[in-house]
Amino acid sequence: MEKIIQITSGRGPLECQWVVAKLLKVFLEEAKDNNIDYEIIHRENGDENLTLKSVTLLLKSKNINEFLKNWLGSILWTGKSTFRKLHKRSNWFIGVFELEGLEKINFNEKDIQFQTTRSQGSGGQNVNKVNTAVRATHVPTGQSIFVQDSRSQLENKKFSIARLKEKVLEQNIIQLQKQMQETWNNHLNVQRGNPIRIFSGTDFKKNYQDKSFKKERNQLKNELKNYKNDLN
């Protein structure tokens, strides 16, 4: 089973972009621990180093639905801004959403048409006498790329395949983002006060809610014990 997931800062400020980058590391670590195969298919860098506005991942696993139960929704990080020291706000929200009903383009090398030509120099002048440059076109999408990095035609073909795949997938993700933008904004607005996961501090410590009622049970035991002592 495959799922396309995006971690996004939405319209949040720089602090939220920092949270996206920190959360991505935690998300991938947990995915690895749960034997979830993943591929980062698009990322939008943030406004500062080590920040991300959004990242889109392709996840593959039989147990992916169970894994995502603890991730899909809004994520809260509580802590002081690392960019604005005097900022009073301490709660920062981002979103983790599934791109539902949208299919990822399957990139197959058999769908590529290659054309070879002589490498071009400045002013369009040929710089060698053999056809080593390569133009690769992905027929289903019409995306193409021209490569003349190497004097080897074989090497240029390898480069063109890798770059064309990246270009095709990136264009596909941009289309997905346009279609889902309104949905993401709605999710962020609705779920802002009901986070599914909470992290805190600059070390991005995980905060788990204790659902075992252990503290409550111990408190009741102590109250009963004191009550018995009072009766005696």
C-alpha atoms as a PDB file:
ATOM      1  CA  MET A   1       0.000   0.000   0.000  1.00  0.00           C
ATOM      2  CA  GLU A   2       1.185   3.506  -0.847  1.00  0.00           C
ATOM      3  CA  LYS A   3       0.308   6.852   0.696  1.00  0.00           C
ATOM      4  CA  ILE A   4       1.404  10.369  -0.181  1.00  0.00           C
ATOM      5  CA  ILE A   5       1.866  12.472   2.962  1.00  0.00           C
ATOM      6  CA  GLN A   6       2.744  16.116   3.393  1.00  0.00           C
ATOM      7  CA  ILE A   7       4.162  17.827   6.455  1.00  0.00           C
ATOM      8  CA  THR A   8       3.410  21.526   6.092  1.00  0.00           C
ATOM      9  CA  SER A   9       3.788  24.785   7.986  1.00  0.00           C
ATOM     10  CA  GLY A  10       0.720  26.083   6.157  1.00  0.00           C
ATOM     11  CA  ARG A  11       0.724  29.851   6.458  1.00  0.00           C
ATOM     12  CA  GLY A  12       2.662  29.704   9.695  1.00  0.00           C
ATOM     13  CA  PRO A  13       5.713  31.891  10.455  1.00  0.00           C
ATOM     14  CA  LEU A  14       9.387  30.965  10.432  1.00  0.00           C
ATOM     15  CA  GLU A  15       9.051  29.112  13.741  1.00  0.00           C
ATOM     16  CA  CYS A  16       6.589  26.701  12.126  1.00  0.00           C
ATOM     17  CA  GLN A  17       9.041  26.105   9.281  1.00  0.00           C
ATOM     18  CA  TRP A  18      11.638  25.140  11.894  1.00  0.00           C
ATOM     19  CA  VAL A  19       9.133  22.725  13.455  1.00  0.00           C
ATOM     20  CA  VAL A  20       8.542  21.068  10.054  1.00  0.00           C
ATOM     21  CA  ALA A  21      12.270  20.369   9.695  1.00  0.00           C
ATOM     22  CA  LYS A  22      12.539  18.988  13.238  1.00  0.00           C
ATOM     23  CA  LEU A  23       9.399  16.895  12.893  1.00  0.00           C
ATOM     24  CA  LEU A  24      10.585  15.377   9.603  1.00  0.00           C
ATOM     25  CA  LYS A  25      13.541  13.791  11.398  1.00  0.00           C
ATOM     26  CA  VAL A  26      11.285  12.275  14.073  1.00  0.00           C
ATOM     27  CA  PHE A  27       8.763  11.109  11.473  1.00  0.00           C
ATOM     28  CA  LEU A  28      11.404   9.315   9.384  1.00  0.00           C
ATOM     29  CA  GLU A  29      12.945   7.690  12.473  1.00  0.00           C
ATOM     30  CA  GLU A  30       9.559   6.269  13.505  1.00  0.00           C
ATOM     31  CA  ALA A  31       8.829   5.200   9.923  1.00  0.00           C
ATOM     32  CA  LYS A  32      12.096   3.274   9.857  1.00  0.00           C
ATOM     33  CA  ASP A  33      11.358   1.661  13.236  1.00  0.00           C
ATOM     34  CA  ASN A  34       7.973   0.517  11.886  1.00  0.00           C
ATOM     35  CA  ASN A  35       9.455  -0.880   8.647  1.00  0.00           C
ATOM     36  CA  ILE A  36       7.826   1.835   6.541  1.00  0.00           C
ATOM     37  CA  ASP A  37       9.612   2.458   3.258  1.00  0.00           C
ATOM     38  CA  TYR A  38       9.697   6.128   2.342  1.00  0.00           C
ATOM     39  CA  GLU A  39      10.818   8.455  -0.413  1.00  0.00           C
ATOM     40  CA  ILE A  40      11.020  12.239  -0.195  1.00  0.00           C
ATOM     41  CA  ILE A  41       9.490  13.336  -3.495  1.00  0.00           C
ATOM     42  CA  HIS A  42       9.352  17.081  -2.922  1.00  0.00           C
ATOM     43  CA  ARG A  43      10.513  19.640  -0.410  1.00  0.00           C
ATOM     44  CA  GLU A  44      10.102  23.398  -0.189  1.00  0.00           C
ATOM     45  CA  ASN A  45      12.916  25.037   1.710  1.00  0.00           C
ATOM     46  CA  GLY A  46      12.114  27.556   4.421  1.00  0.00           C
ATOM     47  CA  ASP A  47      13.174  31.173   4.727  1.00  0.00           C
ATOM     48  CA  GLU A  48      16.203  30.311   6.889  1.00  0.00           C
ATOM     49  CA  ASN A  49      18.770  27.521   7.006  1.00  0.00           C
ATOM     50  CA  LEU A  50      17.550  24.261   8.563  1.00  0.00           C
ATOM     51  CA  THR A  51      13.882  25.150   8.006  1.00  0.00           C
ATOM     52  CA  LEU A  52      11.255  23.723   5.642  1.00  0.00           C
ATOM     53  CA  LYS A  53       7.952  25.163   4.508  1.00  0.00           C
ATOM     54  CA  SER A  54       6.754  21.710   3.508  1.00  0.00           C
ATOM     55  CA  VAL A  55       7.922  18.225   2.604  1.00  0.00           C
ATOM     56  CA  THR A  56       6.011  15.567   0.669  1.00  0.00           C
ATOM     57  CA  LEU A  57       6.713  11.864   1.140  1.00  0.00           C
ATOM     58  CA  LEU A  58       5.697   8.638  -0.527  1.00  0.00           C
ATOM     59  CA  LEU A  59       5.202   5.906   2.086  1.00  0.00           C
ATOM     60  CA  LYS A  60       5.003   2.173   1.349  1.00  0.00           C
ATOM     61  CA  SER A  61       3.943  -0.525   3.818  1.00  0.00           C
ATOM     62  CA  LYS A  62       1.228  -3.068   4.584  1.00  0.00           C
ATOM     63  CA  ASN A  63       0.728  -1.487   8.018  1.00  0.00           C
ATOM     64  CA  ILE A  64       0.803   2.126   6.910  1.00  0.00           C
ATOM     65  CA  ASN A  65      -2.727   2.970   8.099  1.00  0.00           C
ATOM     66  CA  GLU A  66      -1.943   1.914  11.666  1.00  0.00           C
ATOM     67  CA  PHE A  67       1.272   3.951  11.622  1.00  0.00           C
ATOM     68  CA  LEU A  68      -0.480   7.086  10.365  1.00  0.00           C
ATOM     69  CA  LYS A  69      -3.156   7.005  13.080  1.00  0.00           C
ATOM     70  CA  ASN A  70      -0.683   8.733  15.394  1.00  0.00           C
ATOM     71  CA  TRP A  71       0.432  11.290  12.836  1.00  0.00           C
ATOM     72  CA  LEU A  72      -2.360  12.667  10.657  1.00  0.00           C
ATOM     73  CA  GLY A  73      -3.667  15.981  11.959  1.00  0.00           C
ATOM     74  CA  SER A  74      -2.156  19.035  13.611  1.00  0.00           C
ATOM     75  CA  ILE A  75       1.133  18.863  15.512  1.00  0.00           C
ATOM     76  CA  LEU A  76       1.927  21.206  18.392  1.00  0.00           C
ATOM     77  CA  TRP A  77       5.393  22.325  19.466  1.00  0.00           C
ATOM     78  CA  THR A  78       5.594  24.300  22.686  1.00  0.00           C
ATOM     79  CA  GLY A  79       8.664  26.401  23.258  1.00  0.00           C
ATOM     80  CA  LYS A  80      10.208  29.823  22.889  1.00  0.00           C
ATOM     81  CA  SER A  81      11.028  31.047  19.419  1.00  0.00           C
ATOM     82  CA  THR A  82      14.610  30.373  18.368  1.00  0.00           C
ATOM     83  CA  PHE A  83      14.409  33.300  15.944  1.00  0.00           C
ATOM     84  CA  ARG A  84      12.598  35.935  18.042  1.00  0.00           C
ATOM     85  CA  LYS A  85      13.874  35.699  21.597  1.00  0.00           C
ATOM     86  CA  LEU A  86      11.406  38.234  23.022  1.00  0.00           C
ATOM     87  CA  HIS A  87       8.352  36.775  21.293  1.00  0.00           C
ATOM     88  CA  LYS A  88       5.680  35.856  23.862  1.00  0.00           C
ATOM     89  CA  ARG A  89       4.043  33.088  21.844  1.00  0.00           C
ATOM     90  CA  SER A  90       4.951  29.540  22.891  1.00  0.00           C
ATOM     91  CA  ASN A  91       2.509  27.333  20.910  1.00  0.00           C
ATOM     92  CA  TRP A  92       3.331  26.601  17.264  1.00  0.00           C
ATOM     93  CA  PHE A  93       1.173  24.395  15.033  1.00  0.00           C
ATOM     94  CA  ILE A  94       1.920  22.565  11.791  1.00  0.00           C
ATOM     95  CA  GLY A  95      -0.036  19.910   9.873  1.00  0.00           C
ATOM     96  CA  VAL A  96       0.493  16.345   8.641  1.00  0.00           C
ATOM     97  CA  PHE A  97      -1.991  15.428   5.915  1.00  0.00           C
ATOM     98  CA  GLU A  98      -2.635  12.666   3.420  1.00  0.00           C
ATOM     99  CA  LEU A  99      -3.139  13.577  -0.229  1.00  0.00           C
ATOM    100  CA  GLU A 100      -6.223  11.467  -0.805  1.00  0.00           C
ATOM    101  CA  GLY A 101      -7.678  10.525  -4.164  1.00  0.00           C
ATOM    102  CA  LEU A 102      -4.590  11.663  -6.063  1.00  0.00           C
ATOM    103  CA  GLU A 103      -2.331   9.289  -7.951  1.00  0.00           C
ATOM    104  CA  LYS A 104       1.401   9.624  -8.189  1.00  0.00           C
ATOM    105  CA  ILE A 105       2.766   9.577 -11.729  1.00  0.00           C
ATOM    106  CA  ASN A 106       4.593   6.316 -12.384  1.00  0.00           C
ATOM    107  CA  PHE A 107       7.933   7.175 -13.933  1.00  0.00           C
ATOM    108  CA  ASN A 108       9.071   4.475 -16.331  1.00  0.00           C
ATOM    109  CA  GLU A 109      12.300   4.749 -18.320  1.00  0.00           C
ATOM    110  CA  LYS A 110      10.546   3.021 -21.232  1.00  0.00           C
ATOM    111  CA  ASP A 111       8.480   6.197 -21.644  1.00  0.00           C
ATOM    112  CA  ILE A 112      11.577   8.296 -22.378  1.00  0.00           C
ATOM    113  CA  GLN A 113      12.584   9.300 -25.907  1.00  0.00           C
ATOM    114  CA  PHE A 114      16.233  10.227 -26.437  1.00  0.00           C
ATOM    115  CA  GLN A 115      17.719  12.520 -29.061  1.00  0.00           C
ATOM    116  CA  THR A 116      21.465  12.957 -29.400  1.00  0.00           C
ATOM    117  CA  THR A 117      23.287  15.975 -30.753  1.00  0.00           C
ATOM    118  CA  ARG A 118      26.626  17.715 -30.530  1.00  0.00           C
ATOM    119  CA  SER A 119      27.345  19.601 -27.343  1.00  0.00           C
ATOM    120  CA  GLN A 120      26.862  23.340 -27.682  1.00  0.00           C
ATOM    121  CA  GLY A 121      29.235  26.054 -26.548  1.00  0.00           C
ATOM    122  CA  SER A 122      28.627  29.772 -26.099  1.00  0.00           C
ATOM    123  CA  GLY A 123      26.831  31.329 -29.028  1.00  0.00           C
ATOM    124  CA  GLY A 124      25.493  27.935 -30.097  1.00  0.00           C
ATOM    125  CA  GLN A 125      28.819  26.733 -31.461  1.00  0.00           C
ATOM    126  CA  ASN A 126      29.472  22.990 -31.507  1.00  0.00           C
ATOM    127  CA  VAL A 127      32.269  22.107 -29.092  1.00  0.00           C
ATOM    128  CA  ASN A 128      32.882  18.544 -30.301  1.00  0.00           C
ATOM    129  CA  LYS A 129      32.494  16.511 -33.475  1.00  0.00           C
ATOM    130  CA  VAL A 130      30.407  13.640 -32.116  1.00  0.00           C
ATOM    131  CA  ASN A 131      26.840  13.463 -30.795  1.00  0.00           C
ATOM    132  CA  THR A 132      27.423  13.251 -27.056  1.00  0.00           C
ATOM    133  CA  ALA A 133      24.744  15.662 -25.767  1.00  0.00           C
ATOM    134  CA  VAL A 134      21.339  14.165 -24.945  1.00  0.00           C
ATOM    135  CA  ARG A 135      17.797  15.527 -24.929  1.00  0.00           C
ATOM    136  CA  ALA A 136      15.458  13.260 -22.966  1.00  0.00           C
ATOM    137  CA  THR A 137      11.658  13.620 -23.188  1.00  0.00           C
ATOM    138  CA  HIS A 138       9.095  11.961 -20.917  1.00  0.00           C
ATOM    139  CA  VAL A 139       6.358  11.218 -23.453  1.00  0.00           C
ATOM    140  CA  PRO A 140       3.321  10.951 -21.087  1.00  0.00           C
ATOM    141  CA  THR A 141       3.923  14.413 -19.581  1.00  0.00           C
ATOM    142  CA  GLY A 142       5.912  16.153 -22.320  1.00  0.00           C
ATOM    143  CA  GLN A 143       8.634  17.151 -19.841  1.00  0.00           C
ATOM    144  CA  SER A 144      12.122  17.269 -21.362  1.00  0.00           C
ATOM    145  CA  ILE A 145      15.674  18.026 -20.332  1.00  0.00           C
ATOM    146  CA  PHE A 146      18.947  18.677 -22.184  1.00  0.00           C
ATOM    147  CA  VAL A 147      22.227  17.331 -20.772  1.00  0.00           C
ATOM    148  CA  GLN A 148      25.782  17.881 -22.022  1.00  0.00           C
ATOM    149  CA  ASP A 149      27.749  17.523 -18.789  1.00  0.00           C
ATOM    150  CA  SER A 150      29.997  14.733 -20.006  1.00  0.00           C
ATOM    151  CA  ARG A 151      31.883  13.871 -23.188  1.00  0.00           C
ATOM    152  CA  SER A 152      30.320  10.432 -22.884  1.00  0.00           C
ATOM    153  CA  GLN A 153      26.882   9.963 -24.429  1.00  0.00           C
ATOM    154  CA  LEU A 154      26.175   7.092 -22.011  1.00  0.00           C
ATOM    155  CA  GLU A 155      26.975   9.257 -18.994  1.00  0.00           C
ATOM    156  CA  ASN A 156      24.772  12.059 -20.290  1.00  0.00           C
ATOM    157  CA  LYS A 157      21.896   9.594 -20.720  1.00  0.00           C
ATOM    158  CA  LYS A 158      22.268   8.501 -17.109  1.00  0.00           C
ATOM    159  CA  PHE A 159      22.262  12.125 -15.946  1.00  0.00           C
ATOM    160  CA  SER A 160      19.245  12.950 -18.102  1.00  0.00           C
ATOM    161  CA  ILE A 161      17.180  10.054 -16.702  1.00  0.00           C
ATOM    162  CA  ALA A 162      17.836  11.085 -13.091  1.00  0.00           C
ATOM    163  CA  ARG A 163      17.110  14.774 -13.709  1.00  0.00           C
ATOM    164  CA  LEU A 164      14.041  14.085 -15.836  1.00  0.00           C
ATOM    165  CA  LYS A 165      12.574  11.839 -13.132  1.00  0.00           C
ATOM    166  CA  GLU A 166      13.098  14.565 -10.558  1.00  0.00           C
ATOM    167  CA  LYS A 167      11.499  17.153 -12.836  1.00  0.00           C
ATOM    168  CA  VAL A 168       8.451  14.994 -13.617  1.00  0.00           C
ATOM    169  CA  LEU A 169       7.827  14.173  -9.959  1.00  0.00           C
ATOM    170  CA  GLU A 170       8.305  17.783  -8.914  1.00  0.00           C
ATOM    171  CA  GLN A 171       5.772  18.999 -11.472  1.00  0.00           C
ATOM    172  CA  ASN A 172       3.345  16.359 -10.271  1.00  0.00           C
ATOM    173  CA  ILE A 173       3.706  17.474  -6.669  1.00  0.00           C
ATOM    174  CA  ILE A 174       3.165  21.109  -7.634  1.00  0.00           C
ATOM    175  CA  GLN A 175      -0.133  20.080  -9.233  1.00  0.00           C
ATOM    176  CA  LEU A 176      -1.085  18.157  -6.090  1.00  0.00           C
ATOM    177  CA  GLN A 177      -0.307  21.163  -3.942  1.00  0.00           C
ATOM    178  CA  LYS A 178      -2.535  23.448  -6.013  1.00  0.00           C
ATOM    179  CA  GLN A 179      -5.430  21.006  -5.781  1.00  0.00           C
ATOM    180  CA  MET A 180      -5.063  20.478  -2.030  1.00  0.00           C
ATOM    181  CA  GLN A 181      -4.180  24.007  -0.870  1.00  0.00           C
ATOM    182  CA  GLU A 182      -7.688  24.871   0.275  1.00  0.00           C
ATOM    183  CA  THR A 183      -8.053  21.537   2.070  1.00  0.00           C
ATOM    184  CA  TRP A 184      -4.768  22.032   3.944  1.00  0.00           C
ATOM    185  CA  ASN A 185      -5.754  25.521   5.070  1.00  0.00           C
ATOM    186  CA  ASN A 186      -9.101  24.257   6.307  1.00  0.00           C
ATOM    187  CA  HIS A 187      -7.434  21.409   8.200  1.00  0.00           C
ATOM    188  CA  LEU A 188      -4.991  23.771   9.860  1.00  0.00           C
ATOM    189  CA  ASN A 189      -7.749  26.171  10.916  1.00  0.00           C
ATOM    190  CA  VAL A 190     -10.050  23.446  12.255  1.00  0.00           C
ATOM    191  CA  GLN A 191      -7.471  21.299  14.017  1.00  0.00           C
ATOM    192  CA  ARG A 192      -5.261  24.007  15.476  1.00  0.00           C
ATOM    193  CA  GLY A 193      -6.622  23.515  18.978  1.00  0.00           C
ATOM    194  CA  ASN A 194      -6.676  19.714  18.932  1.00  0.00           C
ATOM    195  CA  PRO A 195      -3.151  18.403  18.244  1.00  0.00           C
ATOM    196  CA  ILE A 196      -2.592  14.699  17.725  1.00  0.00           C
ATOM    197  CA  ARG A 197       1.056  14.934  18.821  1.00  0.00           C
ATOM    198  CA  ILE A 198       2.854  17.385  21.119  1.00  0.00           C
ATOM    199  CA  PHE A 199       6.574  18.160  21.288  1.00  0.00           C
ATOM    200  CA  SER A 200       8.446  20.670  23.424  1.00  0.00           C
ATOM    201  CA  GLY A 201      11.766  22.412  23.942  1.00  0.00           C
ATOM    202  CA  THR A 202      14.652  23.007  21.580  1.00  0.00           C
ATOM    203  CA  ASP A 203      15.501  19.292  21.839  1.00  0.00           C
ATOM    204  CA  PHE A 204      12.025  18.540  20.441  1.00  0.00           C
ATOM    205  CA  LYS A 205      11.119  16.211  23.286  1.00  0.00           C
ATOM    206  CA  LYS A 206       8.029  14.047  22.761  1.00  0.00           C
ATOM    207  CA  ASN A 207       5.195  14.638  25.204  1.00  0.00           C
ATOM    208  CA  TYR A 208       2.912  11.662  25.671  1.00  0.00           C
ATOM    209  CA  GLN A 209      -0.383  11.719  27.538  1.00  0.00           C
ATOM    210  CA  ASP A 210      -0.496   9.144  30.319  1.00  0.00           C
ATOM    211  CA  LYS A 211      -3.604   7.078  29.589  1.00  0.00           C
ATOM    212  CA  SER A 212      -2.830   4.278  32.053  1.00  0.00           C
ATOM    213  CA  PHE A 213      -4.459   6.114  35.005  1.00  0.00           C
ATOM    214  CA  LYS A 214      -1.578   4.861  37.149  1.00  0.00           C
ATOM    215  CA  LYS A 215      -1.348   8.122  39.089  1.00  0.00           C
ATOM    216  CA  GLU A 216      -5.089   8.154  39.748  1.00  0.00           C
ATOM    217  CA  ARG A 217      -5.019   4.555  41.019  1.00  0.00           C
ATOM    218  CA  ASN A 218      -2.129   5.236  43.364  1.00  0.00           C
ATOM    219  CA  GLN A 219      -3.882   8.318  44.665  1.00  0.00           C
ATOM    220  CA  LEU A 220      -7.072   6.327  45.361  1.00  0.00           C
ATOM    221  CA  LYS A 221      -5.063   3.626  47.144  1.00  0.00           C
ATOM    222  CA  ASN A 222      -3.452   6.218  49.390  1.00  0.00           C
ATOM    223  CA  GLU A 223      -6.819   7.802  50.165  1.00  0.00           C
ATOM    224  CA  LEU A 224      -8.322   4.395  51.075  1.00  0.00           C
ATOM    225  CA  LYS A 225      -5.306   3.604  53.234  1.00  0.00           C
ATOM    226  CA  ASN A 226      -5.628   6.896  55.095  1.00  0.00           C
ATOM    227  CA  TYR A 227      -9.372   6.315  55.475  1.00  0.00           C
ATOM    228  CA  LYS A 228      -8.779   2.888  57.081  1.00  0.00           C
ATOM    229  CA  ASN A 229      -6.216   4.360  59.430  1.00  0.00           C
ATOM    230  CA  ASP A 230      -8.719   7.006  60.496  1.00  0.00           C
ATOM    231  CA  LEU A 231     -11.321   4.302  61.247  1.00  0.00           C
ATOM    232  CA  ASN A 232      -8.840   2.461  63.432  1.00  0.00           C
END
